[in-house]
Coordinates of C-alpha atoms and ligand atoms in Angstrom, one line a residue:
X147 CA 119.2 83.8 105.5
X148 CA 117.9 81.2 102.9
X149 CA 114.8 80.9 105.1
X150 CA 113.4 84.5 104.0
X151 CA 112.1 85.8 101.0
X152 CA 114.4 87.4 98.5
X153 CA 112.4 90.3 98.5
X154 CA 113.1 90.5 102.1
X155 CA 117.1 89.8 101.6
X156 CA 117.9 92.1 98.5
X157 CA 118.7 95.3 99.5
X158 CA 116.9 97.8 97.1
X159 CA 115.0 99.0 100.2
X160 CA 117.4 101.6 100.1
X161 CA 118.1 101.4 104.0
X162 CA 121.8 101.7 103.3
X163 CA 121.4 105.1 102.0
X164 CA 123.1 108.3 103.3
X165 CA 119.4 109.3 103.7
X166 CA 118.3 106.4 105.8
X167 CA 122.2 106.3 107.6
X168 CA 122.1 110.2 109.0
X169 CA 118.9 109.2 110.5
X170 CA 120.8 106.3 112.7
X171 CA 123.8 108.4 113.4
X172 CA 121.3 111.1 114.5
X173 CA 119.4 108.6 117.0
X174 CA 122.6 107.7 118.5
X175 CA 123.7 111.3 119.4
X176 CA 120.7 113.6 119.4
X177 CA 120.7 117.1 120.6
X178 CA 119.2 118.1 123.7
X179 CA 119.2 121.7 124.8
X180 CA 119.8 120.4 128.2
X181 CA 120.5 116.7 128.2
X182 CA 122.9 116.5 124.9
X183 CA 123.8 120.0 124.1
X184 CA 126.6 118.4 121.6
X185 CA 124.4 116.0 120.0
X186 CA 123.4 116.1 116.8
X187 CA 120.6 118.4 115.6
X188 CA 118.1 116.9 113.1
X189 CA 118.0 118.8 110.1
X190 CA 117.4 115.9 107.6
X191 CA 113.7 115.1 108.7
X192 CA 111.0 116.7 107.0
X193 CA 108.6 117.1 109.6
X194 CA 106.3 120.1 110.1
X195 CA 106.6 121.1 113.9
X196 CA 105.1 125.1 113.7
X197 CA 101.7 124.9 114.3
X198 CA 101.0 122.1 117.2
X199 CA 99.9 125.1 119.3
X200 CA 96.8 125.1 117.1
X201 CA 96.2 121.8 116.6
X202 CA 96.0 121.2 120.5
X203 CA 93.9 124.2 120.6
X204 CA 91.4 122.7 118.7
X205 CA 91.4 119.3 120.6
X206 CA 91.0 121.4 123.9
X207 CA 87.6 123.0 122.5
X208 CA 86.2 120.0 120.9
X209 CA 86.4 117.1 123.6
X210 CA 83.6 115.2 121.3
X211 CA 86.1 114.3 118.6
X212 CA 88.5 113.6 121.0
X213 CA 86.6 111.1 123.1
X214 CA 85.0 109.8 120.5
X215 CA 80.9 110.8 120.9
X216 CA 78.7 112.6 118.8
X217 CA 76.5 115.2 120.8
X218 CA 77.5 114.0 124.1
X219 CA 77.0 110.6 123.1
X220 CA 79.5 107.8 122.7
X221 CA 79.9 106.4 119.5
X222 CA 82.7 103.8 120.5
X223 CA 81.3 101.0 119.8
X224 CA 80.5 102.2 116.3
X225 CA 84.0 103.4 115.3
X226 CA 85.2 100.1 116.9
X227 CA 83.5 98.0 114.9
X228 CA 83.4 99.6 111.7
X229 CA 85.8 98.6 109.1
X230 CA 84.5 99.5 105.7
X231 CA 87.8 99.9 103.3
X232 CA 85.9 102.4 101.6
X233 CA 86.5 105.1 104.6
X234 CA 84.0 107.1 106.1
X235 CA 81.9 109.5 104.1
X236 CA 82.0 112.1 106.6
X237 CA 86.1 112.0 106.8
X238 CA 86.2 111.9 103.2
X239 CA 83.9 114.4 102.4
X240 CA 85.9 116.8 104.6
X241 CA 89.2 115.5 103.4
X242 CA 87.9 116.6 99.7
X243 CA 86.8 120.0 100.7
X244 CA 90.3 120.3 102.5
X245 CA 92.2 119.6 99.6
X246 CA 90.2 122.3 97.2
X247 CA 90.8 125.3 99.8
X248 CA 94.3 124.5 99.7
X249 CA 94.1 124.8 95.9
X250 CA 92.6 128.4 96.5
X251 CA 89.1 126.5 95.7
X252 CA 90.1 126.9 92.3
X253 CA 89.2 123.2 92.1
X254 CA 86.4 120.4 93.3
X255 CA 87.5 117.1 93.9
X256 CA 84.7 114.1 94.0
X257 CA 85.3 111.7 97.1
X258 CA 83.8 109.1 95.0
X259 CA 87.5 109.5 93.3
X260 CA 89.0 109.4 96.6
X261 CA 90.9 106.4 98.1
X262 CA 91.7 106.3 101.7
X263 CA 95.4 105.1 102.6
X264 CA 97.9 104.8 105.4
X265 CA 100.1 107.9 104.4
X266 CA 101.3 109.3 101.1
X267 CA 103.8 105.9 101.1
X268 CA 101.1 103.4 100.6
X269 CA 99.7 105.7 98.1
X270 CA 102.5 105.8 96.2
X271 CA 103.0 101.9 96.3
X272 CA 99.3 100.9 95.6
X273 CA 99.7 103.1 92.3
X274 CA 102.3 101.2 91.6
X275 CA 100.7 98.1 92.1
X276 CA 98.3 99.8 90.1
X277 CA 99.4 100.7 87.4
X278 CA 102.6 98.6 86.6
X279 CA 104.0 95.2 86.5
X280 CA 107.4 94.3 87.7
X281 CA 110.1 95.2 85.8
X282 CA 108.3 98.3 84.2
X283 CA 109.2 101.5 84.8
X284 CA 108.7 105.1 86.1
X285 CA 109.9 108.1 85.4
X286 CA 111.6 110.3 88.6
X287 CA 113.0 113.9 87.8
X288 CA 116.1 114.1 90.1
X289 CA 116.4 114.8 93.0
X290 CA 114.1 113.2 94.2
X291 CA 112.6 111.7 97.7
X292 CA 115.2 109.0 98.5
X293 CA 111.8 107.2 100.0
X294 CA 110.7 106.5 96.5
X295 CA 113.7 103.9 96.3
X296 CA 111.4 101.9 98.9
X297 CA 108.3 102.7 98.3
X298 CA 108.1 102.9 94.2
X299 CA 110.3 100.3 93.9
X300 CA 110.8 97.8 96.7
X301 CA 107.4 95.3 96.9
X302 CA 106.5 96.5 93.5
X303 CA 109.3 95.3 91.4
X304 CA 109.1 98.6 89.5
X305 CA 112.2 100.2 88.1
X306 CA 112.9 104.1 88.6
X307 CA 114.5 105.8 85.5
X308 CA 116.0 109.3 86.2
X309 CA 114.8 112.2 84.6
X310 CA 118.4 114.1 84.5
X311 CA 117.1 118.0 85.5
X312 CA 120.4 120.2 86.4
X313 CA 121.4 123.0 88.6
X314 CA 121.7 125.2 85.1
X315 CA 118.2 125.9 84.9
X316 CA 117.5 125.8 88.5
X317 CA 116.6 122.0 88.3
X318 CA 113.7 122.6 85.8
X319 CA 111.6 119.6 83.9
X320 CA 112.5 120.0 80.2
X321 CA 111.5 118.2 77.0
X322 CA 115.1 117.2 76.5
X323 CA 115.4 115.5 79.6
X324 CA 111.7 113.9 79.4
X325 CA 112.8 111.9 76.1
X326 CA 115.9 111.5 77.1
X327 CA 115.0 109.3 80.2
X328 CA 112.1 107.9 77.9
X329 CA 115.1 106.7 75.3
X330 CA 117.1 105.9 78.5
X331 CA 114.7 103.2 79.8
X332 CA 114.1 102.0 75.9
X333 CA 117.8 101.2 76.3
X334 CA 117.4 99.1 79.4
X335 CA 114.5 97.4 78.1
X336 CA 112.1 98.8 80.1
X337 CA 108.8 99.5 79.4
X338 CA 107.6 103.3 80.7
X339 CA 104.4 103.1 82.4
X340 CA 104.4 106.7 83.3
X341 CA 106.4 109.8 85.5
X342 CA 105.8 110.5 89.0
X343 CA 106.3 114.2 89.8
X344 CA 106.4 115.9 93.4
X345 CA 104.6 119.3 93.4
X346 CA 105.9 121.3 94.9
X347 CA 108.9 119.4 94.5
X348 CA 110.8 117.3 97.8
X349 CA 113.9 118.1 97.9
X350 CA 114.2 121.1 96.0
X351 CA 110.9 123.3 97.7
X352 CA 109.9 124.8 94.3
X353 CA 106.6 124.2 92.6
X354 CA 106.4 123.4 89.1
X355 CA 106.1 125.7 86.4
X356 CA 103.0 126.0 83.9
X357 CA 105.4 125.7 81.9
X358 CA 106.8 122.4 83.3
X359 CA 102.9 121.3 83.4
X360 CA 101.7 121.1 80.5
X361 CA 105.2 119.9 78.9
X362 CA 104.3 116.4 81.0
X363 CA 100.7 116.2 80.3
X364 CA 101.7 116.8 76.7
X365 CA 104.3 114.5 77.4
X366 CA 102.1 111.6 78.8
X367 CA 99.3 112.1 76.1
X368 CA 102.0 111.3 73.1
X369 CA 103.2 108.8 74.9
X370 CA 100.3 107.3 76.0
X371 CA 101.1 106.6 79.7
X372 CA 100.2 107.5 83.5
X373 CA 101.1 110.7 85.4
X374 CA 101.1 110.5 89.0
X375 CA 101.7 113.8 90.8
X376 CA 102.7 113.5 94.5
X377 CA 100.6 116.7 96.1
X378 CA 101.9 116.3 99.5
X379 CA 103.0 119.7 100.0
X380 CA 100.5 121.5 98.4
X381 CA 99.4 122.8 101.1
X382 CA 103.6 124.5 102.2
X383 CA 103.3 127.2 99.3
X384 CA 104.0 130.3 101.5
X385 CA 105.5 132.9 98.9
X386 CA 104.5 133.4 94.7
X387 CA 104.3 131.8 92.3
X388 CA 101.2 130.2 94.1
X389 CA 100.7 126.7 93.7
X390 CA 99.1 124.7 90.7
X391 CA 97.4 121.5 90.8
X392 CA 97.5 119.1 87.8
X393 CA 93.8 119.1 88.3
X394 CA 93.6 122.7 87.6
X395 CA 95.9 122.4 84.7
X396 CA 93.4 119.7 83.4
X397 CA 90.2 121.7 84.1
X398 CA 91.7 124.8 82.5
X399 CA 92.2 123.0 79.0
X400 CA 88.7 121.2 79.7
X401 CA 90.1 117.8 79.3
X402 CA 87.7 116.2 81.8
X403 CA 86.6 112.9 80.0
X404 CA 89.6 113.0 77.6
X405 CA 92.1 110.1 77.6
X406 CA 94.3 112.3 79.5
X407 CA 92.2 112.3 82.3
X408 CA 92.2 108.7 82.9
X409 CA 95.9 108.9 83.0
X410 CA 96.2 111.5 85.9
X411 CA 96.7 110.5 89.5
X412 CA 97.4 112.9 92.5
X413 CA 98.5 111.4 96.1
X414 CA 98.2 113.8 98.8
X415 CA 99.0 113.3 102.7
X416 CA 97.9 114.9 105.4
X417 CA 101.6 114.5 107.3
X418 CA 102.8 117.6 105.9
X419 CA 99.7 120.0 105.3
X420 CA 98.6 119.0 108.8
X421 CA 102.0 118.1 110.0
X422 CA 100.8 114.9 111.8
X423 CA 102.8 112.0 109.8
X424 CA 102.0 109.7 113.2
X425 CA 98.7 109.7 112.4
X426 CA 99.1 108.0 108.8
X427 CA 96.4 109.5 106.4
X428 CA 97.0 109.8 103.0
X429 CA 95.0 109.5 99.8
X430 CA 95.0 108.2 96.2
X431 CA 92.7 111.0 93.8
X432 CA 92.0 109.8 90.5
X433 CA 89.6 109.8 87.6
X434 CA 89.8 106.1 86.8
X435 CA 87.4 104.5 87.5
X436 CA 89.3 100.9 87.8
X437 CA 92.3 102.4 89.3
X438 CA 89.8 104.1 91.9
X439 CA 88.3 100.1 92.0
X440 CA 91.4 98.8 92.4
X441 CA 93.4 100.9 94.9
X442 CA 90.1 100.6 97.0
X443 CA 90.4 96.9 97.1
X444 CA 93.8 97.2 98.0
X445 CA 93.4 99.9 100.4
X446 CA 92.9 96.9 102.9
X447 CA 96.5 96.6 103.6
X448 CA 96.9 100.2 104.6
X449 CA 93.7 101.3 106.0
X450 CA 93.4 104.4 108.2
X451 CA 91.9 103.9 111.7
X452 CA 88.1 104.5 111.8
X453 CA 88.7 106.9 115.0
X454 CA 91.4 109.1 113.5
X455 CA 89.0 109.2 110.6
X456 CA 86.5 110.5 113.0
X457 CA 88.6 112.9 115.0
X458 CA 90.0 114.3 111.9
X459 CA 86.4 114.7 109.8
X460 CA 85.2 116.8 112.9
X461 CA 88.6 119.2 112.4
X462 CA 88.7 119.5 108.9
X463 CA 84.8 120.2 108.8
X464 CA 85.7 123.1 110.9
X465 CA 86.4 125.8 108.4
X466 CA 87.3 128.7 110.2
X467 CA 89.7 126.0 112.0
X468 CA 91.0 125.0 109.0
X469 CA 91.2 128.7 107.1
X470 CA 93.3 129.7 109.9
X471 CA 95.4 127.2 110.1
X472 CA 96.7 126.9 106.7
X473 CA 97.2 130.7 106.2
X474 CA 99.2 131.1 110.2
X475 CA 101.2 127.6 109.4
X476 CA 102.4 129.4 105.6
X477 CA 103.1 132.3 107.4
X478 CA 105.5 130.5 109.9
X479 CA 106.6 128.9 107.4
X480 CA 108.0 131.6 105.2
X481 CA 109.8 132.9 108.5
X482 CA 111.4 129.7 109.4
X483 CA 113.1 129.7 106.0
X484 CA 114.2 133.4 105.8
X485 CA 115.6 132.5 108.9
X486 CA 117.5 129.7 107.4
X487 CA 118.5 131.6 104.0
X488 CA 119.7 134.3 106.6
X489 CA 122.0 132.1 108.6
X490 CA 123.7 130.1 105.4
X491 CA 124.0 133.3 103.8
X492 CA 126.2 134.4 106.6
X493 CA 127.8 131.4 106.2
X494 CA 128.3 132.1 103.0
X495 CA 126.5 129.3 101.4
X496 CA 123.9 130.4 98.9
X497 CA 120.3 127.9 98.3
X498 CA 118.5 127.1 95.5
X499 CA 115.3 130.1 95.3
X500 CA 112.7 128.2 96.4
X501 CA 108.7 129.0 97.7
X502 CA 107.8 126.0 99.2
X503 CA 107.7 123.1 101.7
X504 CA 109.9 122.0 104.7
X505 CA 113.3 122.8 103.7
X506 CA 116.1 124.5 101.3
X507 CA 117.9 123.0 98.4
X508 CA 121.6 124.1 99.6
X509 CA 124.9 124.6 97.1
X510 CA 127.7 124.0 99.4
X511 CA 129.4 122.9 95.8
X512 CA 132.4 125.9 96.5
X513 CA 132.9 124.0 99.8
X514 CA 133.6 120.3 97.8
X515 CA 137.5 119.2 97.8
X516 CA 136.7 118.4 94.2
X517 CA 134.0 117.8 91.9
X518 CA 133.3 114.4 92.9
X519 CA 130.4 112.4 95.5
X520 CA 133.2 111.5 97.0
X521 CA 134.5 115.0 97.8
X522 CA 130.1 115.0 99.1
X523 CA 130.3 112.3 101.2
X524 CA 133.9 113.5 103.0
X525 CA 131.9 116.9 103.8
X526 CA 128.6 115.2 104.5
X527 CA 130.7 113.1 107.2
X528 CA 132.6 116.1 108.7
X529 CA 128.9 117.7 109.0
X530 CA 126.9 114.9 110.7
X531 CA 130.4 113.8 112.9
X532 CA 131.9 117.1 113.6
X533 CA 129.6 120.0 113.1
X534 CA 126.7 118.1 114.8
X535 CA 124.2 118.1 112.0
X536 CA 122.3 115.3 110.1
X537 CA 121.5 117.2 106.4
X538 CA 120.9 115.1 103.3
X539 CA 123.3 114.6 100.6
X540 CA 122.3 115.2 96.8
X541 CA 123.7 112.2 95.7
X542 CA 120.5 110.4 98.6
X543 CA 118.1 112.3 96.2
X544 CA 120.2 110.8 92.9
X545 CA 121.3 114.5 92.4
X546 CA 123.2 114.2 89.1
X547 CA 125.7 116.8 90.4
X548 CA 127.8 116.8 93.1
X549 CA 127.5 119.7 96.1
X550 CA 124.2 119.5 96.9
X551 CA 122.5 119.0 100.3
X552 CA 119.1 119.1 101.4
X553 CA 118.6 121.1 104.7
X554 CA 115.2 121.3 107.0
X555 CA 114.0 124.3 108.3
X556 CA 110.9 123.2 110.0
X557 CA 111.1 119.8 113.0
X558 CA 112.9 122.1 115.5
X559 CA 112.6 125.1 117.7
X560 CA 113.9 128.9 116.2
X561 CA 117.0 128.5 118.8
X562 CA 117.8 125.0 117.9
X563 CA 118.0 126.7 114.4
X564 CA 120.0 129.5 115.4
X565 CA 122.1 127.1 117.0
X566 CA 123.0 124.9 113.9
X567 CA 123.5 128.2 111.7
X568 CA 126.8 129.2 113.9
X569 CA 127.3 125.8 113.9
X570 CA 127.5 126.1 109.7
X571 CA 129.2 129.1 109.9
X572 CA 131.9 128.0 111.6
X573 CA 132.7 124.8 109.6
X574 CA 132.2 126.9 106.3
X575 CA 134.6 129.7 107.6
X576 CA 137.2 126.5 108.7
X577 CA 136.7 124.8 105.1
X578 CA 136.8 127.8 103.2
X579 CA 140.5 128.4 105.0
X580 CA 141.6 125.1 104.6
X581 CA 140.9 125.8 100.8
X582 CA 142.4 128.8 100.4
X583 CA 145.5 128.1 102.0
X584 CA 145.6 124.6 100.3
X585 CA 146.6 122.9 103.2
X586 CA 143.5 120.4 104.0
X587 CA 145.3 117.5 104.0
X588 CA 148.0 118.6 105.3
X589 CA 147.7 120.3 108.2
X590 CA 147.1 117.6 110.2
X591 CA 148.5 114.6 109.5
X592 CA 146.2 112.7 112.2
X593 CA 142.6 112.2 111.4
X594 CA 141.2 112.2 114.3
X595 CA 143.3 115.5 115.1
X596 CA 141.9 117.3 112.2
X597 CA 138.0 116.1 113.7
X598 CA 138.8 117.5 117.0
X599 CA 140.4 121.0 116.0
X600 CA 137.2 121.1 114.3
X601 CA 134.9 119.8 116.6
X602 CA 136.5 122.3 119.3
X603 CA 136.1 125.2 117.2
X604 CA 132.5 124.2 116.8
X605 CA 131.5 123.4 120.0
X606 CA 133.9 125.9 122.3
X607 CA 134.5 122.9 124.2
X608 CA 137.0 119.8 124.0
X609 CA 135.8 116.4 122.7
X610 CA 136.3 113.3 124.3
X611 CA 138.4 110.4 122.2
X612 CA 135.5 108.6 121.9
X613 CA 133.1 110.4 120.2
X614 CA 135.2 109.7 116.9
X615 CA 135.0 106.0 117.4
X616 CA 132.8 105.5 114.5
Ligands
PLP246 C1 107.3 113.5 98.3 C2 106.9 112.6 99.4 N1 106.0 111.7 99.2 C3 105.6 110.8 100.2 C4 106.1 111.0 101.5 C5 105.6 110.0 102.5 O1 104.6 110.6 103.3 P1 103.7 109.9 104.4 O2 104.3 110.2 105.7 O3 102.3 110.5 104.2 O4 103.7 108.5 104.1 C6 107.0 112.0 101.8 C7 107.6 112.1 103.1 O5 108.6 112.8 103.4 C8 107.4 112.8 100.7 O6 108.3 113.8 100.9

């Protein structure tokens, strides 16, 4: 062990996380309509599966982009060789004019502003890098992305200070809670280099308020630090109230060239908008110039791969491609989580109202033992173990209340859905009985006994002794 870094042998990667250990318990046991109709269905993984049929469309009509040639002509050797780290103009010209339609065109972004990086992650680190030194710190309203853990704060050395936002005000940013974090981080010592904001917001799937807005520009500009809004679901708005960029908000009160400006970051991602995460392409937009100078230099140890740059310039350049796209994938979208509202609801498990992005904010808190993340993680366990489905915990997102789970809506088919919705039911309709004849302990003495009368019910079918070996 002594012959690694520390870095490498601390643990505040954050693999140890519910988060992080739903995924391994998921890979162990996965559902299979056919192969593994037991397993366990991925519902913690927010990946946007609904519009592949369009995207292979596309590749079908444009073999060019796909073998890499330019009028008939190969430009292999080209792509091969180039490795610029400022990107290519073409991809990031298109990437730019992407980014405005999403945002209703409302707004123009300058790809001279524009850094290319391998995903939304390395965004988010090379701010970091950035913009603060080890030991300073950011601001997170909670819940957040439990990725942030690793990516804010893992290489960087940066600290992540909760911004407490409760289920009162439907998890809402408010001045209270802004200084309160601000005072919370004076009290550790830390200096506050800024707050880092997802809009619309992972895990919650709301967008932030005008309201909300301007409070953290105002917020920043008094304090005199960074604001770096993660955009990477901009493009997942399918129901009102629309989505609002920071960049809008700026251009509306015509601060271009103020202070403020230079303070203002936006990452974006092309893994959720696009839904290909494989494919890593994400992007650092700013008006600094030295941040813009420095996350280019640094871009180097994250590029993106000069032909997906080219295959991907030639489909976003393709606006009645892209026009399409965006308004079919919301539109699936909103009827992927109807569907999902529909099937808790009959569960009788209620969500948090929400407009955007890949899944649903759910309050299973009437379904706790007691008020506790321990009474979360006991009910998290019977869910991945014995209902057959990997959600996330609040308490992965630092959820300051207990109850909370985060459930996707959009990395599986519409009867793999169905399927985990009478899954839910019947584990809600067991636990609710359990509570109200006050016998969950009780009942059955044996542990394992309890997890099969469950598991039975669930599944209709008897479970062998070992699948509770864990
Ligand atoms: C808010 C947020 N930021 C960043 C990421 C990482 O995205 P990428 O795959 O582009 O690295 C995710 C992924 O889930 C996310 O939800």
């Amino acid at each position: 062990m002594k012959l690694l870094s520390k870095k490498v042998t601390c643990n505040s990667h954050g693999q140890d996380s519910s988060y992080f250990l739903g995924w391994q318990e998921y890979e162990k046991n996965p559902y299979d309509e056919v192969r593994n109709p037991r397993g366990i269905i991925q519902m913690g993984l927010a990946e946007n599966q609904l519009c592949f049929d369009l995207l292979e469309s596309w590749l079908a009509q444009n073999p060019d982009a796909v073998e890499l040639k330019k009028n008939g002509e190969s430009i292999f050797k080209e792509l091969a060789l180039f490795q610029d780290y400022h990107g290519l103009r073409a991809f990031k010209n298109a990437l730019v004019e992407f980014m405005s339609e999403i945002r209703g065109n409302k707004v123009k972004f300058d790809s001279d502003n524009l850094v290319l990086t391998a995903g939304a992650t390395s965004a988010n680190e090379t701010l970091m890098f950035c913009l603060a030194d080890p030991g300073d710190a950011f601001l997170l309203p909670t819940p957040y992305y439990p990725g942030f853990d690793r990516d804010l704060k893992w290489r960087t050395g940066v600290e992540i200070v909760p911004i407490q936002c409760k289920s009162s005000n439907g998890f809402r940013i408010t001045g209270s809670a802004l200084e309160e974090a601000y005072q919370e981080a004076g009290r550790r010592n830390l200096k506050v280099k800024g707050v880092l904001v997802t809009n619309p917001s992972n895990p919650l799937g709301i967008t932030l308020s005008l309201l909300e807005l301007n409070l953290l520009v105002n917020f920043i500009a008094a304090k005199g630090i960074h604001l770096i809004n993660d955009e990477i679901y901009s493009g997942l708005v399918f129901k009102s109230p629309g989505f609002m960029s920071i960049m809008e908000v700026l251009m509306n009160k015509k601060y271009m060239n103020t202070q403020v400006w230079n303070q203002i970051h936006i990452v974006y991602s092309l893994s959720k908008d696009l839904g290909i995460p494989g494919f890593r392409v994400g992007a650092i937009y700013s008006n600094n110039e030295m941040v813009v100078s420095a996350a280019t230099k640094m871009s180097s140890f994250g590029l993106v791969s000069s032909q997906t740059q080219y295959l991907l310039s030639a489909m976003l350049s393709d606006k009645v491609f892209t026009k399409n796209y965006v308004s079919e994938n919301r539109k699936r979208l909103k009827h992927r989580q109807q569907m999902l509202i529909r099937g808790l609801r009959n569960a009788g498990i209620g969500c948090l109202e929400s407009n955007a992005g890949l899944f649903c904010w759910v309050d299973m808190r009437h379904l706790l033992s007691s008020n506790t993340f321990e009474a979360e993680m006991e009910i998290w366990k019977k869910i991945i173990y014995e209902v057959g489905l990997n959600i996330s915990p609040g308490s992965s997102c630092h959820c300051a209340e207990p109850g909370w789970f985060r459930v996707c809506f959009a990395n599986m088919s519409e009867e793999t859905l169905n399927l985990a919705m009478q899954r839910i039911k019947i584990f809600a309709k067991s636990i609710s009985n359990t509570i109200i004849n006050g016998r969950d302990s009780n009942q059955y003495s044996n542990k394992n006994l309890r997890r099969k009368s469950l598991a039975n019910w669930v599944f209709g079918l008897s479970f062998h002794d070992h699948k509770y070996e864990r």
